[in-house]
PDB file of C-alpha atoms in Angstrom:
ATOM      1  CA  UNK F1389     -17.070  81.285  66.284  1.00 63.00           C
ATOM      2  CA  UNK F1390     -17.287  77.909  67.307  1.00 64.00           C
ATOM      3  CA  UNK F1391     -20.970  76.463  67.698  1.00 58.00           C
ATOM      4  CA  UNK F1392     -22.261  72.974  69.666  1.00 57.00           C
ATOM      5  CA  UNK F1393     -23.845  69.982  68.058  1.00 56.00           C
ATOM      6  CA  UNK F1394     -26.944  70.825  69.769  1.00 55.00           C
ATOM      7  CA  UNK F1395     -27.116  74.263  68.242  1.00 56.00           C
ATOM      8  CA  UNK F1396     -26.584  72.808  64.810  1.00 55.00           C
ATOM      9  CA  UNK F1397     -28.795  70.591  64.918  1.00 52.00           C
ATOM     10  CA  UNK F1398     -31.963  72.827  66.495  1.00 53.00           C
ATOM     11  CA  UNK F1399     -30.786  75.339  63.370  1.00 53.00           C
ATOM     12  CA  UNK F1400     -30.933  72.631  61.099  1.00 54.00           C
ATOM     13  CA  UNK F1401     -34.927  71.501  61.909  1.00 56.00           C
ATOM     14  CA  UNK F1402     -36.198  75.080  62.787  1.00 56.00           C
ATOM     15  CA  UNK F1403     -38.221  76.255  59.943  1.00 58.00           C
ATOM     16  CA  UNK F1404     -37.893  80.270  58.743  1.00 64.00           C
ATOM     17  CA  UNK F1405     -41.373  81.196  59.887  1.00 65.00           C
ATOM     18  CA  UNK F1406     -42.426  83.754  62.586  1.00 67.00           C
ATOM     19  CA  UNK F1407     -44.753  83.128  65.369  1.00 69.00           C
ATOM     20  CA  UNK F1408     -47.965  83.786  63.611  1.00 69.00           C
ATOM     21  CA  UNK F1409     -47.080  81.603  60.778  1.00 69.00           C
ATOM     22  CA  UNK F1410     -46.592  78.544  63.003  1.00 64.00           C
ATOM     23  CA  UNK F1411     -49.756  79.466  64.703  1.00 66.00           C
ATOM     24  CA  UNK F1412     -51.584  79.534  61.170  1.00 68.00           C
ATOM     25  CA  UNK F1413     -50.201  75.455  60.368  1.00 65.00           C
ATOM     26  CA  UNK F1414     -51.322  74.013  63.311  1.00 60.00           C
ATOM     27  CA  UNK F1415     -54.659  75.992  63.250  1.00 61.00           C
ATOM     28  CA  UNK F1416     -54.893  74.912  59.848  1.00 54.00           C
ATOM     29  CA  UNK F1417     -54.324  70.916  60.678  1.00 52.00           C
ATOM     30  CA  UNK F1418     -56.446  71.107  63.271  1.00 53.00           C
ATOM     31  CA  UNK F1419     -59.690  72.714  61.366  1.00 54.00           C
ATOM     32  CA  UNK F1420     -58.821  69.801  58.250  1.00 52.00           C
ATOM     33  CA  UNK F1421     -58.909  66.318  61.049  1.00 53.00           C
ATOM     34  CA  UNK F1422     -63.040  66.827  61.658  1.00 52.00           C
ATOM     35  CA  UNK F1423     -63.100  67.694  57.939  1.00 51.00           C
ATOM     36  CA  UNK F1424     -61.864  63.683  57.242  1.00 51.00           C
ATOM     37  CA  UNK F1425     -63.549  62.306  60.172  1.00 51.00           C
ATOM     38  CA  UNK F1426     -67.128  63.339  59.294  1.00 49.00           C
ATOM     39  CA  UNK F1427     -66.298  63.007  55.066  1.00 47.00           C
ATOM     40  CA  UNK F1428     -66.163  58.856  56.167  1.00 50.00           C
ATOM     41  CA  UNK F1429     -70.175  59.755  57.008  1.00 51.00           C
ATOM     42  CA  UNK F1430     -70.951  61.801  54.350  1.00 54.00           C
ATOM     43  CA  UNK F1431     -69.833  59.841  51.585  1.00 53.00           C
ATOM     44  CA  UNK F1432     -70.267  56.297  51.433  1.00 54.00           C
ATOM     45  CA  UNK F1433     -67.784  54.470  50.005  1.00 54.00           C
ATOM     46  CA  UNK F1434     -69.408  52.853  47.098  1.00 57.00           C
ATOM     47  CA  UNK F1435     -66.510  51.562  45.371  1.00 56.00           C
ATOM     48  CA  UNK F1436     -66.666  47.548  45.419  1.00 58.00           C
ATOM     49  CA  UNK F1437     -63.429  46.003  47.181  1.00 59.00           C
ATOM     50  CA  UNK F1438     -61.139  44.750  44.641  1.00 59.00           C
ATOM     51  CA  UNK F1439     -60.324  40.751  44.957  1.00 57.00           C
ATOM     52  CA  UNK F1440     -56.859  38.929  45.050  1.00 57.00           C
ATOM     53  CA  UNK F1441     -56.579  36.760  41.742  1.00 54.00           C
ATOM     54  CA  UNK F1442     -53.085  36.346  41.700  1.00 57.00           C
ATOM     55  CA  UNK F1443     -53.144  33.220  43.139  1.00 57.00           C
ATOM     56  CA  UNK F1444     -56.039  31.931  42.049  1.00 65.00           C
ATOM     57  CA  UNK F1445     -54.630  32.073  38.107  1.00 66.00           C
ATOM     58  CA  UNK F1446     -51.199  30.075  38.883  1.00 66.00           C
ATOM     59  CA  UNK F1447     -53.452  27.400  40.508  1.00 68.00           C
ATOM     60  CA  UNK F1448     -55.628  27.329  37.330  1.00 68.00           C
ATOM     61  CA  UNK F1449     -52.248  27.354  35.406  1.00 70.00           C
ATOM     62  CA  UNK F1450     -51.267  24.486  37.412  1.00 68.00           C
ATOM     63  CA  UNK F1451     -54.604  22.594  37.255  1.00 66.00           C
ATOM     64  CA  UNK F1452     -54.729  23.165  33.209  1.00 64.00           C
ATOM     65  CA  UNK F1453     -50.954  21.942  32.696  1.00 59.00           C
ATOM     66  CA  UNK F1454     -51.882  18.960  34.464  1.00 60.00           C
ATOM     67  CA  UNK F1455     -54.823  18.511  32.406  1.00 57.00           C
ATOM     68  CA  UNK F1456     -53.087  19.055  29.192  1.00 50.00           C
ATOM     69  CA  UNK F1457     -50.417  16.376  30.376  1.00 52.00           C
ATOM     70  CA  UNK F1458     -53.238  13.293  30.845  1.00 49.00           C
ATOM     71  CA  UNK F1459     -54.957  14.637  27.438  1.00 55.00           C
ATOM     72  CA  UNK F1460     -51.291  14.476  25.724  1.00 56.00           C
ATOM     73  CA  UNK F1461     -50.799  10.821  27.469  1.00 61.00           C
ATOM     74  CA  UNK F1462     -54.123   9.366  26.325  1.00 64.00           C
ATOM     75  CA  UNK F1463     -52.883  10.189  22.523  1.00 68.00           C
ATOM     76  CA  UNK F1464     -49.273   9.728  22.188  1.00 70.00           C
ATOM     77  CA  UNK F1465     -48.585   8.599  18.824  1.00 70.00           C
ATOM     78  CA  UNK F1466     -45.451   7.437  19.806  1.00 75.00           C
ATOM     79  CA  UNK F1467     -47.214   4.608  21.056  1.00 81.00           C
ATOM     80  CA  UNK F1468     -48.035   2.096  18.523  1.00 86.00           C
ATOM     81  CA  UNK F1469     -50.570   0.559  19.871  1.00 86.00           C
ATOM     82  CA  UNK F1470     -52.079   3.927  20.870  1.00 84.00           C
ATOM     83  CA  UNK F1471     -51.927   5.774  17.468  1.00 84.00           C
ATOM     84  CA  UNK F1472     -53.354   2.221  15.233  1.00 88.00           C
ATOM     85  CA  UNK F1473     -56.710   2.282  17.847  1.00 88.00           C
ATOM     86  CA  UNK F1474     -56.624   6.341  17.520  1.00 85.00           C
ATOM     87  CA  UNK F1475     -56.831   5.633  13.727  1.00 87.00           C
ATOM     88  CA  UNK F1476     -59.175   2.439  13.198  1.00 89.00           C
ATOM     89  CA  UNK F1477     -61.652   4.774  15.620  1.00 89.00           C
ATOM     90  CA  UNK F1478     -61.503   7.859  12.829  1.00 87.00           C
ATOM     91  CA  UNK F1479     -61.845   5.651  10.553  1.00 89.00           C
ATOM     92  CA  UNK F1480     -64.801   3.409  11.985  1.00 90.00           C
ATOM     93  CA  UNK F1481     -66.525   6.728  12.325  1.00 89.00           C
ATOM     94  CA  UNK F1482     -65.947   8.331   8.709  1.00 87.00           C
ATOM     95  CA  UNK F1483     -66.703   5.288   7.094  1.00 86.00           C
ATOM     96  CA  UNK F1484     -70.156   5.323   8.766  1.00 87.00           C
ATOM     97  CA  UNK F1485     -70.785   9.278   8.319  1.00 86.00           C
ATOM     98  CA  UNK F1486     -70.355   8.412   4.530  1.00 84.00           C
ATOM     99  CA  UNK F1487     -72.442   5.093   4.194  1.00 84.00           C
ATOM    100  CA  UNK F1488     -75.193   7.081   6.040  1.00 86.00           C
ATOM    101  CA  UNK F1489     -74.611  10.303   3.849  1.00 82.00           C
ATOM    102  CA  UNK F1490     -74.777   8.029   0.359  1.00 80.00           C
ATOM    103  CA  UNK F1491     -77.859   5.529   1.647  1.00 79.00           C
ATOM    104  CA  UNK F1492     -79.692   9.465   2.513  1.00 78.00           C
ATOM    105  CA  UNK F1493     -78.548  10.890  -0.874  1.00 74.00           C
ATOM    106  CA  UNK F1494     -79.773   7.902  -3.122  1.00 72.00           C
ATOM    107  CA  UNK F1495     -82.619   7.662  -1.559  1.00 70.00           C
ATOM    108  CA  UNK F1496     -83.733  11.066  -2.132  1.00 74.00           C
ATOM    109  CA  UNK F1497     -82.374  10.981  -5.471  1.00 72.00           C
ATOM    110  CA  UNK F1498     -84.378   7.867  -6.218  1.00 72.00           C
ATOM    111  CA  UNK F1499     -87.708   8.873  -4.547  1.00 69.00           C
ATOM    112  CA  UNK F1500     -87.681  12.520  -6.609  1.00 72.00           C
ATOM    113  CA  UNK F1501     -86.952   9.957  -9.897  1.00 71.00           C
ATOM    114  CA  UNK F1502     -89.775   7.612  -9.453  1.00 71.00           C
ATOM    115  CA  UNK F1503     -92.511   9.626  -7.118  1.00 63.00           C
ATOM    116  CA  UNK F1504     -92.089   7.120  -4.462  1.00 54.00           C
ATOM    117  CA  UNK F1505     -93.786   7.782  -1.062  1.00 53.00           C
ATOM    118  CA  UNK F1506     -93.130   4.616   0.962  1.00 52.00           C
ATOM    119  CA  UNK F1507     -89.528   3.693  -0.563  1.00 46.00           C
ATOM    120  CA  UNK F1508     -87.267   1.123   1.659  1.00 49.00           C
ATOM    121  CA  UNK F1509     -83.863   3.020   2.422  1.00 46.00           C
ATOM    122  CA  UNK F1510     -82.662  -0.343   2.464  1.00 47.00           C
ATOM    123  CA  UNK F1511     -83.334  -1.522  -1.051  1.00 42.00           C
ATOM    124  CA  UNK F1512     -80.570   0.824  -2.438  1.00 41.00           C
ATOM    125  CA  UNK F1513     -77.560   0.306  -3.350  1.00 44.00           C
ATOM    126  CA  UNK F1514     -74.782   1.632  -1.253  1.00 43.00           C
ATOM    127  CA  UNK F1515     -72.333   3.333  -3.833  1.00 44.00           C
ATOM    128  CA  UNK F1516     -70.014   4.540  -1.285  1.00 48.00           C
ATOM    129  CA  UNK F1517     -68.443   1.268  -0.994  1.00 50.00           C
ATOM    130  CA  UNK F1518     -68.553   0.911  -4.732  1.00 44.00           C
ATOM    131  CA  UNK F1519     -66.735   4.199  -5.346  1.00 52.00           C
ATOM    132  CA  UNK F1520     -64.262   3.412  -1.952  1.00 51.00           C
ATOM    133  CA  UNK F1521     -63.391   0.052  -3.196  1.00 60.00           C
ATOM    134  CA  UNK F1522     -59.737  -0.479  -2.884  1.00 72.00           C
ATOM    135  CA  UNK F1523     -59.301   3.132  -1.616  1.00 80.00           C
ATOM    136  CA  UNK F1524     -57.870   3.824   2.406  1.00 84.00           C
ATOM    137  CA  UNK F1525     -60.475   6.010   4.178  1.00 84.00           C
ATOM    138  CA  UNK F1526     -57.366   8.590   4.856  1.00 81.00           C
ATOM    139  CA  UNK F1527     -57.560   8.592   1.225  1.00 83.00           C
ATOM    140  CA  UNK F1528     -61.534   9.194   0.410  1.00 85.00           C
ATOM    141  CA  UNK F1529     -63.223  12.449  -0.016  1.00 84.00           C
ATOM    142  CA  UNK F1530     -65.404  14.458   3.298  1.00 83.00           C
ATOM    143  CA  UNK F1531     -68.782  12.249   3.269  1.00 80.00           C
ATOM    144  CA  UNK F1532     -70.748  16.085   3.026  1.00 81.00           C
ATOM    145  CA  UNK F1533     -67.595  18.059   2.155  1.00 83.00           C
ATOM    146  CA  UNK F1534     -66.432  18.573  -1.082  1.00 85.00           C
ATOM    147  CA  UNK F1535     -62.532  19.068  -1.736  1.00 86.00           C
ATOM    148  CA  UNK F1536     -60.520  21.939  -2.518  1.00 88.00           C
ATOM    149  CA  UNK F1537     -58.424  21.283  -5.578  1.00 88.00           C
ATOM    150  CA  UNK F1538     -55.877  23.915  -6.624  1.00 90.00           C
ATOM    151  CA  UNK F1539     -53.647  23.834 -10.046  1.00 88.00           C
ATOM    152  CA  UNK F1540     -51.412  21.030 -10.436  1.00 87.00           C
ATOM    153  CA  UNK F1541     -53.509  18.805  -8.866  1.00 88.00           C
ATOM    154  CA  UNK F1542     -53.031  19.343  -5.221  1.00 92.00           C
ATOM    155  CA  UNK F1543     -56.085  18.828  -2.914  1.00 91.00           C
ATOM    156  CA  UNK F1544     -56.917  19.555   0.322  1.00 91.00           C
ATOM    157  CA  UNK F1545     -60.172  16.899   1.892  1.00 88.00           C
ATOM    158  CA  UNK F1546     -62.849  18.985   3.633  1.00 88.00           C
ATOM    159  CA  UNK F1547     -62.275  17.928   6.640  1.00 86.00           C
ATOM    160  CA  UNK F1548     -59.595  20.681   7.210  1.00 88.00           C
ATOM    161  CA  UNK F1549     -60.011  23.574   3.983  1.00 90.00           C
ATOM    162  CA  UNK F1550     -63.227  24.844   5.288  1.00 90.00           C
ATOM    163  CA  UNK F1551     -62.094  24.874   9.103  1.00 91.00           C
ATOM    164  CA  UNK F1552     -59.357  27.730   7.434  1.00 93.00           C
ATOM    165  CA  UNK F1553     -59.694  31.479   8.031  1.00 95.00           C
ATOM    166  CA  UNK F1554     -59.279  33.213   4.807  1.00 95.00           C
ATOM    167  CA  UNK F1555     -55.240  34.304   5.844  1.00 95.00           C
ATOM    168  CA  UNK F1556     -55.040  30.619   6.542  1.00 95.00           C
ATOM    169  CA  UNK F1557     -56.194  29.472   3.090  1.00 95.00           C
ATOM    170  CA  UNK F1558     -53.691  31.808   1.637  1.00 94.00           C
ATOM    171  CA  UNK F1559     -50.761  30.760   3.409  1.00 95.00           C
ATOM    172  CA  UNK F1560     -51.440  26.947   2.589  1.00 95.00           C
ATOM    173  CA  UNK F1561     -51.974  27.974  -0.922  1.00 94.00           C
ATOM    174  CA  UNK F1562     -48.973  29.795  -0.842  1.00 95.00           C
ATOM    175  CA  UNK F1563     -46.470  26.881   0.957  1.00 95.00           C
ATOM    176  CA  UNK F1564     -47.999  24.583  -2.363  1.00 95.00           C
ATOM    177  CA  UNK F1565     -46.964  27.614  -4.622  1.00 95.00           C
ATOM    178  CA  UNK F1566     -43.229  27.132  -3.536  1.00 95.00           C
ATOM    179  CA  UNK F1567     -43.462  23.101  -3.136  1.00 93.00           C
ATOM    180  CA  UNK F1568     -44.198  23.348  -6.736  1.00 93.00           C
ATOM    181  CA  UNK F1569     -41.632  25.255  -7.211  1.00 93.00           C
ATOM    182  CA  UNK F1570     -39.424  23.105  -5.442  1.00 92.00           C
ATOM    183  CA  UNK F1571     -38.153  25.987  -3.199  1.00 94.00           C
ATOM    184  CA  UNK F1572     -38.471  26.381   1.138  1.00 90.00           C
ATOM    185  CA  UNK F1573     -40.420  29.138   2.943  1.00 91.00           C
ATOM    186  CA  UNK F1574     -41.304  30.362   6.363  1.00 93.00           C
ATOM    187  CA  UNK F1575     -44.484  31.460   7.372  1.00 93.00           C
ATOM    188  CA  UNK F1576     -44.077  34.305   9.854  1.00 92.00           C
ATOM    189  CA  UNK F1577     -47.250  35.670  10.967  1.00 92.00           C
ATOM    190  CA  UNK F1578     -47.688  36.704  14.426  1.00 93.00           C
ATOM    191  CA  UNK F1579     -48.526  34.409  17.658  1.00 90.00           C
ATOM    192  CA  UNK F1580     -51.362  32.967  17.784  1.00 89.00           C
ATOM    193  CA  UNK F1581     -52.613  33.192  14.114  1.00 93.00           C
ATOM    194  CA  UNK F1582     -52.324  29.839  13.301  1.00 92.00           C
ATOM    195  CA  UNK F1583     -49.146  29.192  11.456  1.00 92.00           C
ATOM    196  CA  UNK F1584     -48.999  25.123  13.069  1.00 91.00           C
ATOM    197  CA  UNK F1585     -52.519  24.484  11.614  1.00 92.00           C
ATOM    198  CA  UNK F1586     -51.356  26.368   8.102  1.00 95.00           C
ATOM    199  CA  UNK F1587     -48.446  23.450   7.997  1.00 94.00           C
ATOM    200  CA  UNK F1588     -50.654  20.977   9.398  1.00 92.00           C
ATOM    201  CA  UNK F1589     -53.313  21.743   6.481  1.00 94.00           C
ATOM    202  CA  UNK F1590     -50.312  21.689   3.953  1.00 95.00           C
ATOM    203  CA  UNK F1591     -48.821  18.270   4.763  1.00 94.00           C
ATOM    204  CA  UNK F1592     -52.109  16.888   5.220  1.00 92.00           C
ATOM    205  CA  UNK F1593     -53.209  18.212   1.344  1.00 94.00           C
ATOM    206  CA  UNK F1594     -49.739  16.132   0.172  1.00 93.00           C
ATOM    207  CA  UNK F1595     -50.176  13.236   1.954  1.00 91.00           C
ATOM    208  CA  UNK F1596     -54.307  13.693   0.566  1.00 92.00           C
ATOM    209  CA  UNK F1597     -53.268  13.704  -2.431  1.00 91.00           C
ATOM    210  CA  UNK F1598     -50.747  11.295  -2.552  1.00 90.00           C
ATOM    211  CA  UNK F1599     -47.496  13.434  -3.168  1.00 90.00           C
ATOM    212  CA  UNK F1600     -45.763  12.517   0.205  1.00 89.00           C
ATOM    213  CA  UNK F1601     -42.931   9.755  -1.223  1.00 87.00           C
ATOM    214  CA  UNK F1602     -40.608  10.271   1.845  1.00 90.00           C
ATOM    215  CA  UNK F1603     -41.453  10.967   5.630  1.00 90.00           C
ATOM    216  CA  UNK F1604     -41.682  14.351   7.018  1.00 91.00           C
ATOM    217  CA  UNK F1605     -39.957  15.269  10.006  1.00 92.00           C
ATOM    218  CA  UNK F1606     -41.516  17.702  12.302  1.00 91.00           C
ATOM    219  CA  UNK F1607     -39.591  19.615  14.827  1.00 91.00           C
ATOM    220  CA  UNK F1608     -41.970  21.630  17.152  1.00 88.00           C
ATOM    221  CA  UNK F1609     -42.064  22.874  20.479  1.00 86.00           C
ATOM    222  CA  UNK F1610     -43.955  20.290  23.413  1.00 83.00           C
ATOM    223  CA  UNK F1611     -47.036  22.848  23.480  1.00 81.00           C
ATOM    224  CA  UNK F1612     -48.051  22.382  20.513  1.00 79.00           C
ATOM    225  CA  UNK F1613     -47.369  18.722  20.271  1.00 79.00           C
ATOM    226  CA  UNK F1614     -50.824  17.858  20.678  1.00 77.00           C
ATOM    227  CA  UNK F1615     -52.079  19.275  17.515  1.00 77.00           C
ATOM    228  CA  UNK F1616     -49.599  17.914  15.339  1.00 80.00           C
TER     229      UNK F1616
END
């Protein structure tokens, strides 16, 4: 029996319901429509509308690259001239932290000696200088920090040691565990926990304490070039 696109196609769409049944949907839609309309009166819509940030974070993004590229430009060691005035400010600085640190402890040391009550700070000797005489700043103990020294005489100013998380402090004791033993490691914590300040502290407890005879080359990604 041969059968017409039309017929096909009306057989295709009809659903197999009766009469009654179709009756029964469309009643059914029509009772749920006022059910909607009047629930947008009945309950408020309290939730807050949420806001677009998307585009608001690349611009930030942007805006803190760009910062992060001046910051990087104003100290480039690369530049000579740059890294000497970044240094002879630290250590214009330190030196006066520790002159005022030694002029405060000998005076205190000197009025609990003799009872003095109206002592001149400056009739005292500065011993700083005495003790720093011939000795690079870079080179000097923390002017209110003691140092960390660990066996075999490697030490660490404070400056840096304190500044450590406790994971941190064993890592750098660790890396002097295998200089000493003249072998190589890697430190491979997780991102973000600090493994470039862990080699920074390292290096800078060698060159601290004098055990850096050749330079060190330092191959590191251009994000973290500013703390190296």
């Amino acid at each position: 029996v041969e059968s017409t696109y039309e017929q096909e196609s009306e057989d295709e769409f009809l659903p197999d319901l009766n009469d009654r049944e179709l009756a029964e949907i469309g009643q059914s839609e029509d009772d749920e429509e006022p059910a909607d309309n009047g629930a947008e009166g009945d309950f408020p819509l309290d939730t807050p509308g949420r806001k677009r940030k998307a585009r608001g974070k690349k611009a930030k993004r942007e805006e803190d690259v760009q910062d992060a590229q001046e910051d990087l430009a104003g100290v480039d060691d690369g530049n000579e001239q740059v890294y000497q005035a970044r240094l002879q400010s630290w250590v214009e600085r330190r030196s006066a932290t520790r002159r005022k640190a030694q002029k405060a402890k000998d005076y205190t040391r000197v009025k609990e000696e003799n009872a003095m009550e109206d002592t001149d700070e400056d009739s005292f000797p500065e011993d700083a200088e005495a003790i720093s005489a011939g000795e690079e700043e870079w080179h000097l103990p923390h002017p209110m920090r003691p140092d960390t020294e660990f066996e075999g005489g490697y030490r660490i100013p404070g400056d840096i040691y304190p500044s450590l998380f406790d994971y941190q402090k064993t890592g750098v004791r660790w890396l002097w565990e295998l200089y000493s033993q003249q072998v190589g490691g890697i430190i491979g914590d997780e991102m973000g926990l600090g493994k470039t300040i862990q080699a920074i502290s390292f290096l800078a407890g060698l060159h601290y304490s004098k055990r850096l005879t050749k330079p060190v080359i330092v191959v590191t990604p251009a994000t973290v070039m500013k703390q190296w």
